């Protein structure tokens, strides 16, 4: 299986901050990498697919980059509604695997 | 707007079979993959498996011997069965639609609200 490792596991930030979350794959996955946001008590919501494509309806402050094994999710200016957990997921090979998650909370 | 509505038994005893169903409303069943994902309390996401409209399936190997995912295209529904459950199967179970882009990328774009399943004697 392809292991996905996110860092950090948790992060405290302030409104307006620029935040970056990293995801590393245990083998090359080209750009078959998706990012999801999950708020407490809610289902995950896709933000970014194929490493850098913004899902329709997702604010442009979210962006993704990377290829191969190393990927990043960046939030350019944190808004109140962005405090949540974030997961990366590879769709390069079966079984699909997720990172362990990054919990973003208010400093 | 596509919505997924899921249901099933929420409390099971060890060794029983987990059974969940997910109905697709407001969209086509064909042309997509349909997945099940679970999340143990306070933990991350684990992909269980998927099915497409023609019935082709893929399962996560650690669960493969206990999992069956079926589709009923006449009802726009798909289901999950997990046999011989233990406390380790206690989790929030989600169904999700998996879209394939024109350039061949896969991601889950529509999710059900989740069903909490607790396994306890």
PDB file of C-alpha atoms in Angstrom:
ATOM      1  CA  UNK A   1       0.000   0.000   0.000  1.00  0.00           C
ATOM      2  CA  UNK A   2       1.020   3.594  -0.561  1.00  0.00           C
ATOM      3  CA  UNK A   3       1.530   5.317   2.782  1.00  0.00           C
ATOM      4  CA  UNK A   4       0.573   8.981   3.053  1.00  0.00           C
ATOM      5  CA  UNK A   5       2.192  11.073   5.775  1.00  0.00           C
ATOM      6  CA  UNK A   6       0.959  14.540   6.622  1.00  0.00           C
ATOM      7  CA  UNK A   7       2.716  17.206   8.614  1.00  0.00           C
ATOM      8  CA  UNK A   8       2.079  18.744  10.933  1.00  0.00           C
ATOM      9  CA  UNK A   9      -0.540  16.641  12.722  1.00  0.00           C
ATOM     10  CA  UNK A  10      -1.912  19.778  14.324  1.00  0.00           C
ATOM     11  CA  UNK A  11      -1.475  23.453  13.729  1.00  0.00           C
ATOM     12  CA  UNK A  12      -2.568  26.607  15.493  1.00  0.00           C
ATOM     13  CA  UNK A  13      -2.958  29.741  13.421  1.00  0.00           C
ATOM     14  CA  UNK A  14      -4.667  33.116  13.442  1.00  0.00           C
ATOM     15  CA  UNK A  15      -7.222  34.687  11.141  1.00  0.00           C
ATOM     16  CA  UNK A  16      -5.488  36.058   8.080  1.00  0.00           C
ATOM     17  CA  UNK A  17      -2.456  33.774   8.396  1.00  0.00           C
ATOM     18  CA  UNK A  18      -0.985  31.894   5.462  1.00  0.00           C
ATOM     19  CA  UNK A  19      -0.928  28.185   6.257  1.00  0.00           C
ATOM     20  CA  UNK A  20       0.782  25.284   4.526  1.00  0.00           C
ATOM     21  CA  UNK A  21       0.136  21.598   5.124  1.00  0.00           C
ATOM     22  CA  UNK A  22       2.443  18.965   3.669  1.00  0.00           C
ATOM     23  CA  UNK A  23       1.689  15.462   2.452  1.00  0.00           C
ATOM     24  CA  UNK A  24       4.332  12.928   1.477  1.00  0.00           C
ATOM     25  CA  UNK A  25       3.696   9.663  -0.353  1.00  0.00           C
ATOM     26  CA  UNK A  26       5.771   6.535   0.237  1.00  0.00           C
ATOM     27  CA  UNK A  27       6.226   6.144  -3.516  1.00  0.00           C
ATOM     28  CA  UNK A  28       5.771   8.320  -6.558  1.00  0.00           C
ATOM     29  CA  UNK A  29       2.116   9.031  -7.327  1.00  0.00           C
ATOM     30  CA  UNK A  30       2.633  11.645 -10.080  1.00  0.00           C
ATOM     31  CA  UNK A  31      -0.193  14.073  -9.260  1.00  0.00           C
ATOM     32  CA  UNK A  32      -2.918  11.638  -8.174  1.00  0.00           C
ATOM     33  CA  UNK A  33      -3.395  13.522  -4.941  1.00  0.00           C
ATOM     34  CA  UNK A  34      -6.573  14.977  -3.461  1.00  0.00           C
ATOM     35  CA  UNK A  35      -7.193  17.218  -0.461  1.00  0.00           C
ATOM     36  CA  UNK A  36     -10.299  17.140   1.732  1.00  0.00           C
ATOM     37  CA  UNK A  37     -11.567  19.366   4.509  1.00  0.00           C
ATOM     38  CA  UNK A  38     -13.607  17.909   7.351  1.00  0.00           C
ATOM     39  CA  UNK A  39     -15.436  19.954   9.949  1.00  0.00           C
ATOM     40  CA  UNK A  40     -16.595  18.402  13.236  1.00  0.00           C
ATOM     41  CA  UNK A  41     -19.648  16.201  12.744  1.00  0.00           C
ATOM     42  CA  UNK A  42     -19.577  16.614   8.978  1.00  0.00           C
ATOM     43  CA  UNK A  43     -18.526  14.519   6.027  1.00  0.00           C
ATOM     44  CA  UNK A  44     -15.286  15.386   4.244  1.00  0.00           C
ATOM     45  CA  UNK A  45     -15.449  17.873   1.392  1.00  0.00           C
ATOM     46  CA  UNK A  46     -13.063  17.845  -1.552  1.00  0.00           C
ATOM     47  CA  UNK A  47     -11.000  21.006  -1.978  1.00  0.00           C
ATOM     48  CA  UNK A  48      -8.302  20.059  -4.476  1.00  0.00           C
ATOM     49  CA  UNK A  49      -7.988  17.155  -6.920  1.00  0.00           C
ATOM     50  CA  UNK A  50      -5.108  16.057  -9.123  1.00  0.00           C
ATOM     51  CA  UNK A  51      -2.764  17.924  -6.765  1.00  0.00           C
ATOM     52  CA  UNK A  52      -3.583  21.433  -7.946  1.00  0.00           C
ATOM     53  CA  UNK A  53      -7.077  21.592  -9.463  1.00  0.00           C
ATOM     54  CA  UNK A  54      -9.529  23.607  -7.410  1.00  0.00           C
ATOM     55  CA  UNK A  55     -12.910  21.897  -7.004  1.00  0.00           C
ATOM     56  CA  UNK A  56     -15.827  23.970  -8.210  1.00  0.00           C
ATOM     57  CA  UNK A  57     -17.205  26.240  -5.504  1.00  0.00           C
ATOM     58  CA  UNK A  58     -14.076  26.129  -3.332  1.00  0.00           C
ATOM     59  CA  UNK A  59     -12.643  29.569  -2.472  1.00  0.00           C
ATOM     60  CA  UNK A  60      -9.519  30.590  -4.353  1.00  0.00           C
ATOM     61  CA  UNK A  61      -7.579  31.068  -1.107  1.00  0.00           C
ATOM     62  CA  UNK A  62      -7.075  27.301  -1.210  1.00  0.00           C
ATOM     63  CA  UNK A  63      -4.361  26.008  -3.514  1.00  0.00           C
ATOM     64  CA  UNK A  64      -2.432  22.813  -3.991  1.00  0.00           C
ATOM     65  CA  UNK A  65       0.929  21.990  -5.485  1.00  0.00           C
ATOM     66  CA  UNK A  66       3.405  19.200  -5.863  1.00  0.00           C
ATOM     67  CA  UNK A  67       4.127  16.121  -7.892  1.00  0.00           C
ATOM     68  CA  UNK A  68       5.840  12.806  -7.378  1.00  0.00           C
ATOM     69  CA  UNK A  69       5.990  12.245  -3.633  1.00  0.00           C
ATOM     70  CA  UNK A  70       5.700  15.700  -2.044  1.00  0.00           C
ATOM     71  CA  UNK A  71       2.586  17.851  -2.003  1.00  0.00           C
ATOM     72  CA  UNK A  72       1.319  20.936  -0.221  1.00  0.00           C
ATOM     73  CA  UNK A  73      -2.025  22.496   0.549  1.00  0.00           C
ATOM     74  CA  UNK A  74      -1.885  26.245   1.123  1.00  0.00           C
ATOM     75  CA  UNK A  75      -4.524  28.522   2.561  1.00  0.00           C
ATOM     76  CA  UNK A  76      -3.492  32.037   1.646  1.00  0.00           C
ATOM     77  CA  UNK A  77      -5.446  33.943   4.283  1.00  0.00           C
ATOM     78  CA  UNK A  78      -7.231  31.978   6.988  1.00  0.00           C
ATOM     79  CA  UNK A  79     -10.897  32.636   7.474  1.00  0.00           C
ATOM     80  CA  UNK A  80     -12.974  31.560  10.466  1.00  0.00           C
ATOM     81  CA  UNK A  81     -14.661  28.796   8.481  1.00  0.00           C
ATOM     82  CA  UNK A  82     -11.292  27.202   7.595  1.00  0.00           C
ATOM     83  CA  UNK A  83     -10.621  25.839  11.051  1.00  0.00           C
ATOM     84  CA  UNK A  84     -11.094  22.131  10.453  1.00  0.00           C
ATOM     85  CA  UNK A  85      -9.218  18.903   9.779  1.00  0.00           C
ATOM     86  CA  UNK A  86      -7.522  18.381   6.426  1.00  0.00           C
ATOM     87  CA  UNK A  87      -6.698  15.062   4.781  1.00  0.00           C
ATOM     88  CA  UNK A  88      -4.703  14.169   1.718  1.00  0.00           C
ATOM     89  CA  UNK A  89      -5.618  11.061  -0.292  1.00  0.00           C
ATOM     90  CA  UNK A  90      -3.848   9.271  -3.104  1.00  0.00           C
ATOM     91  CA  UNK A  91      -5.790   7.866  -6.032  1.00  0.00           C
ATOM     92  CA  UNK A  92      -2.752   6.521  -7.892  1.00  0.00           C
ATOM     93  CA  UNK A  93      -3.184   2.924  -6.813  1.00  0.00           C
ATOM     94  CA  UNK A  94      -5.441   0.583  -4.927  1.00  0.00           C
ATOM     95  CA  UNK A  95      -6.188   0.618  -2.101  1.00  0.00           C
ATOM     96  CA  UNK A  96      -6.804   4.333  -1.850  1.00  0.00           C
ATOM     97  CA  UNK A  97      -5.103   5.690   1.254  1.00  0.00           C
ATOM     98  CA  UNK A  98      -5.422   8.850   3.289  1.00  0.00           C
ATOM     99  CA  UNK A  99      -2.985  10.813   5.340  1.00  0.00           C
ATOM    100  CA  UNK A 100      -3.541  10.781   9.088  1.00  0.00           C
ATOM    101  CA  UNK A 101      -4.955  14.295   8.996  1.00  0.00           C
ATOM    102  CA  UNK A 102      -3.961  17.776  10.095  1.00  0.00           C
ATOM    103  CA  UNK A 103      -6.115  19.554  12.643  1.00  0.00           C
ATOM    104  CA  UNK A 104      -6.096  23.301  12.168  1.00  0.00           C
ATOM    105  CA  UNK A 105      -7.338  25.346  15.098  1.00  0.00           C
ATOM    106  CA  UNK A 106      -7.419  28.916  16.244  1.00  0.00           C
ATOM    107  CA  UNK A 107      -4.397  30.296  18.050  1.00  0.00           C
TER     108      UNK A 107
ATOM    109  CA  UNK B   1     -27.847  18.454  -7.092  1.00  0.00           C
ATOM    110  CA  UNK B   2     -26.738  14.953  -6.261  1.00  0.00           C
ATOM    111  CA  UNK B   3     -27.350  13.754  -2.726  1.00  0.00           C
ATOM    112  CA  UNK B   4     -26.455  10.496  -1.018  1.00  0.00           C
ATOM    113  CA  UNK B   5     -28.739   9.182   1.693  1.00  0.00           C
ATOM    114  CA  UNK B   6     -27.457   6.308   3.763  1.00  0.00           C
ATOM    115  CA  UNK B   7     -28.958   4.089   6.410  1.00  0.00           C
ATOM    116  CA  UNK B   8     -28.427   0.876   8.335  1.00  0.00           C
ATOM    117  CA  UNK B   9     -28.213  -0.681  11.774  1.00  0.00           C
ATOM    118  CA  UNK B  10     -26.170   1.360  14.215  1.00  0.00           C
ATOM    119  CA  UNK B  11     -25.599  -1.115  17.035  1.00  0.00           C
ATOM    120  CA  UNK B  12     -24.198  -4.571  16.484  1.00  0.00           C
ATOM    121  CA  UNK B  13     -22.865  -7.379  18.630  1.00  0.00           C
ATOM    122  CA  UNK B  14     -19.496  -8.982  17.922  1.00  0.00           C
ATOM    123  CA  UNK B  15     -19.655 -11.569  15.118  1.00  0.00           C
ATOM    124  CA  UNK B  16     -22.744  -9.984  13.541  1.00  0.00           C
ATOM    125  CA  UNK B  17     -22.898  -8.553  10.022  1.00  0.00           C
ATOM    126  CA  UNK B  18     -22.847  -4.831   9.351  1.00  0.00           C
ATOM    127  CA  UNK B  19     -25.252  -3.828   6.604  1.00  0.00           C
ATOM    128  CA  UNK B  20     -25.536  -0.312   5.180  1.00  0.00           C
ATOM    129  CA  UNK B  21     -27.270   1.074   2.114  1.00  0.00           C
ATOM    130  CA  UNK B  22     -26.674   4.313   0.234  1.00  0.00           C
ATOM    131  CA  UNK B  23     -29.215   5.795  -2.179  1.00  0.00           C
ATOM    132  CA  UNK B  24     -28.313   8.232  -4.937  1.00  0.00           C
ATOM    133  CA  UNK B  25     -30.759  11.069  -5.535  1.00  0.00           C
ATOM    134  CA  UNK B  26     -30.702  13.753  -8.198  1.00  0.00           C
ATOM    135  CA  UNK B  27     -28.101  12.243 -10.465  1.00  0.00           C
ATOM    136  CA  UNK B  28     -27.022   9.359 -12.590  1.00  0.00           C
ATOM    137  CA  UNK B  29     -25.758   6.109 -11.135  1.00  0.00           C
ATOM    138  CA  UNK B  30     -23.821   5.109 -14.221  1.00  0.00           C
ATOM    139  CA  UNK B  31     -20.491   6.627 -15.135  1.00  0.00           C
ATOM    140  CA  UNK B  32     -19.238   6.818 -11.555  1.00  0.00           C
ATOM    141  CA  UNK B  33     -17.631   4.699  -8.901  1.00  0.00           C
ATOM    142  CA  UNK B  34     -19.346   4.396  -5.537  1.00  0.00           C
ATOM    143  CA  UNK B  35     -17.246   4.069  -2.417  1.00  0.00           C
ATOM    144  CA  UNK B  36     -17.470   3.290   1.269  1.00  0.00           C
ATOM    145  CA  UNK B  37     -15.098   4.973   3.718  1.00  0.00           C
ATOM    146  CA  UNK B  38     -14.999   4.706   7.496  1.00  0.00           C
ATOM    147  CA  UNK B  39     -13.636   6.791  10.337  1.00  0.00           C
ATOM    148  CA  UNK B  40     -13.094   5.297  13.810  1.00  0.00           C
ATOM    149  CA  UNK B  41     -13.868   7.667  16.682  1.00  0.00           C
ATOM    150  CA  UNK B  42     -11.278  10.427  16.842  1.00  0.00           C
ATOM    151  CA  UNK B  43      -9.237   8.926  14.029  1.00  0.00           C
ATOM    152  CA  UNK B  44      -8.625   9.342  10.313  1.00  0.00           C
ATOM    153  CA  UNK B  45     -10.273   8.039   7.174  1.00  0.00           C
ATOM    154  CA  UNK B  46     -10.003   4.495   5.857  1.00  0.00           C
ATOM    155  CA  UNK B  47     -11.165   3.533   2.375  1.00  0.00           C
ATOM    156  CA  UNK B  48     -13.173   0.279   2.465  1.00  0.00           C
ATOM    157  CA  UNK B  49     -13.927  -0.348  -1.191  1.00  0.00           C
ATOM    158  CA  UNK B  50     -15.859   0.679  -4.274  1.00  0.00           C
ATOM    159  CA  UNK B  51     -18.173  -0.501  -7.016  1.00  0.00           C
ATOM    160  CA  UNK B  52     -19.024   0.895 -10.425  1.00  0.00           C
ATOM    161  CA  UNK B  53     -22.365   0.799 -12.190  1.00  0.00           C
ATOM    162  CA  UNK B  54     -21.473  -2.429 -13.980  1.00  0.00           C
ATOM    163  CA  UNK B  55     -20.722  -4.188 -10.706  1.00  0.00           C
ATOM    164  CA  UNK B  56     -16.943  -4.205 -10.805  1.00  0.00           C
ATOM    165  CA  UNK B  57     -15.504  -3.951  -7.298  1.00  0.00           C
ATOM    166  CA  UNK B  58     -12.256  -3.202  -5.484  1.00  0.00           C
ATOM    167  CA  UNK B  59     -11.707  -3.745  -1.786  1.00  0.00           C
ATOM    168  CA  UNK B  60      -9.122  -2.742   0.774  1.00  0.00           C
ATOM    169  CA  UNK B  61      -7.052  -5.920   1.316  1.00  0.00           C
ATOM    170  CA  UNK B  62      -7.237  -6.041   5.141  1.00  0.00           C
ATOM    171  CA  UNK B  63     -11.038  -6.080   4.878  1.00  0.00           C
ATOM    172  CA  UNK B  64     -11.432  -7.980   1.637  1.00  0.00           C
ATOM    173  CA  UNK B  65     -12.333 -11.335   3.197  1.00  0.00           C
ATOM    174  CA  UNK B  66     -15.226  -9.770   5.127  1.00  0.00           C
ATOM    175  CA  UNK B  67     -16.542  -7.096   2.745  1.00  0.00           C
ATOM    176  CA  UNK B  68     -19.112  -7.206  -0.022  1.00  0.00           C
ATOM    177  CA  UNK B  69     -20.257  -4.125  -1.929  1.00  0.00           C
ATOM    178  CA  UNK B  70     -23.234  -4.515  -4.231  1.00  0.00           C
ATOM    179  CA  UNK B  71     -25.119  -2.172  -6.526  1.00  0.00           C
ATOM    180  CA  UNK B  72     -28.813  -2.127  -7.386  1.00  0.00           C
ATOM    181  CA  UNK B  73     -28.970   0.073 -10.469  1.00  0.00           C
ATOM    182  CA  UNK B  74     -32.775  -0.202 -10.676  1.00  0.00           C
ATOM    183  CA  UNK B  75     -32.994   1.644  -7.361  1.00  0.00           C
ATOM    184  CA  UNK B  76     -29.861   3.799  -7.722  1.00  0.00           C
ATOM    185  CA  UNK B  77     -28.533   2.233  -4.548  1.00  0.00           C
ATOM    186  CA  UNK B  78     -25.388   0.509  -3.395  1.00  0.00           C
ATOM    187  CA  UNK B  79     -24.724  -1.396  -0.222  1.00  0.00           C
ATOM    188  CA  UNK B  80     -22.006  -2.506   2.149  1.00  0.00           C
ATOM    189  CA  UNK B  81     -21.873  -5.743   4.085  1.00  0.00           C
ATOM    190  CA  UNK B  82     -19.114  -6.438   6.579  1.00  0.00           C
ATOM    191  CA  UNK B  83     -19.209  -9.804   8.281  1.00  0.00           C
ATOM    192  CA  UNK B  84     -17.894 -10.959  11.648  1.00  0.00           C
ATOM    193  CA  UNK B  85     -17.615  -7.488  13.116  1.00  0.00           C
ATOM    194  CA  UNK B  86     -15.561  -6.715  16.206  1.00  0.00           C
ATOM    195  CA  UNK B  87     -15.087  -3.624  18.343  1.00  0.00           C
ATOM    196  CA  UNK B  88     -12.384  -2.555  15.879  1.00  0.00           C
ATOM    197  CA  UNK B  89     -15.116  -2.012  13.271  1.00  0.00           C
ATOM    198  CA  UNK B  90     -16.771   0.669  15.406  1.00  0.00           C
ATOM    199  CA  UNK B  91     -16.705   3.763  13.236  1.00  0.00           C
ATOM    200  CA  UNK B  92     -18.587   6.406  11.317  1.00  0.00           C
ATOM    201  CA  UNK B  93     -19.269   4.921   7.884  1.00  0.00           C
ATOM    202  CA  UNK B  94     -19.603   7.157   4.840  1.00  0.00           C
ATOM    203  CA  UNK B  95     -20.753   6.442   1.332  1.00  0.00           C
ATOM    204  CA  UNK B  96     -19.336   8.635  -1.428  1.00  0.00           C
ATOM    205  CA  UNK B  97     -19.452   9.183  -5.164  1.00  0.00           C
ATOM    206  CA  UNK B  98     -16.142   8.917  -6.946  1.00  0.00           C
ATOM    207  CA  UNK B  99     -15.798  10.959 -10.085  1.00  0.00           C
ATOM    208  CA  UNK B 100     -13.334  10.308 -12.881  1.00  0.00           C
ATOM    209  CA  UNK B 101     -12.233  13.423 -14.713  1.00  0.00           C
ATOM    210  CA  UNK B 102     -11.725  13.616 -18.458  1.00  0.00           C
ATOM    211  CA  UNK B 103      -7.979  13.373 -17.831  1.00  0.00           C
ATOM    212  CA  UNK B 104      -8.305  10.271 -15.683  1.00  0.00           C
ATOM    213  CA  UNK B 105      -8.133  11.628 -12.139  1.00  0.00           C
ATOM    214  CA  UNK B 106     -10.268  10.109  -9.403  1.00  0.00           C
ATOM    215  CA  UNK B 107     -11.676  11.826  -6.367  1.00  0.00           C
ATOM    216  CA  UNK B 108     -14.723  11.670  -4.093  1.00  0.00           C
ATOM    217  CA  UNK B 109     -16.914  14.677  -4.738  1.00  0.00           C
ATOM    218  CA  UNK B 110     -20.206  13.846  -3.030  1.00  0.00           C
ATOM    219  CA  UNK B 111     -20.508  12.241   0.390  1.00  0.00           C
ATOM    220  CA  UNK B 112     -23.319  10.906   2.511  1.00  0.00           C
ATOM    221  CA  UNK B 113     -23.788  12.277   6.010  1.00  0.00           C
ATOM    222  CA  UNK B 114     -22.416   9.168   7.644  1.00  0.00           C
ATOM    223  CA  UNK B 115     -23.814   6.379   9.774  1.00  0.00           C
ATOM    224  CA  UNK B 116     -22.398   5.625  13.200  1.00  0.00           C
ATOM    225  CA  UNK B 117     -21.896   1.922  13.768  1.00  0.00           C
ATOM    226  CA  UNK B 118     -21.030   0.678  17.230  1.00  0.00           C
ATOM    227  CA  UNK B 119     -20.002  -2.898  17.924  1.00  0.00           C
ATOM    228  CA  UNK B 120     -20.483  -3.876  21.534  1.00  0.00           C
ATOM    229  CA  UNK B 121     -21.554  -6.926  23.478  1.00  0.00           C
TER     230      UNK B 121
END
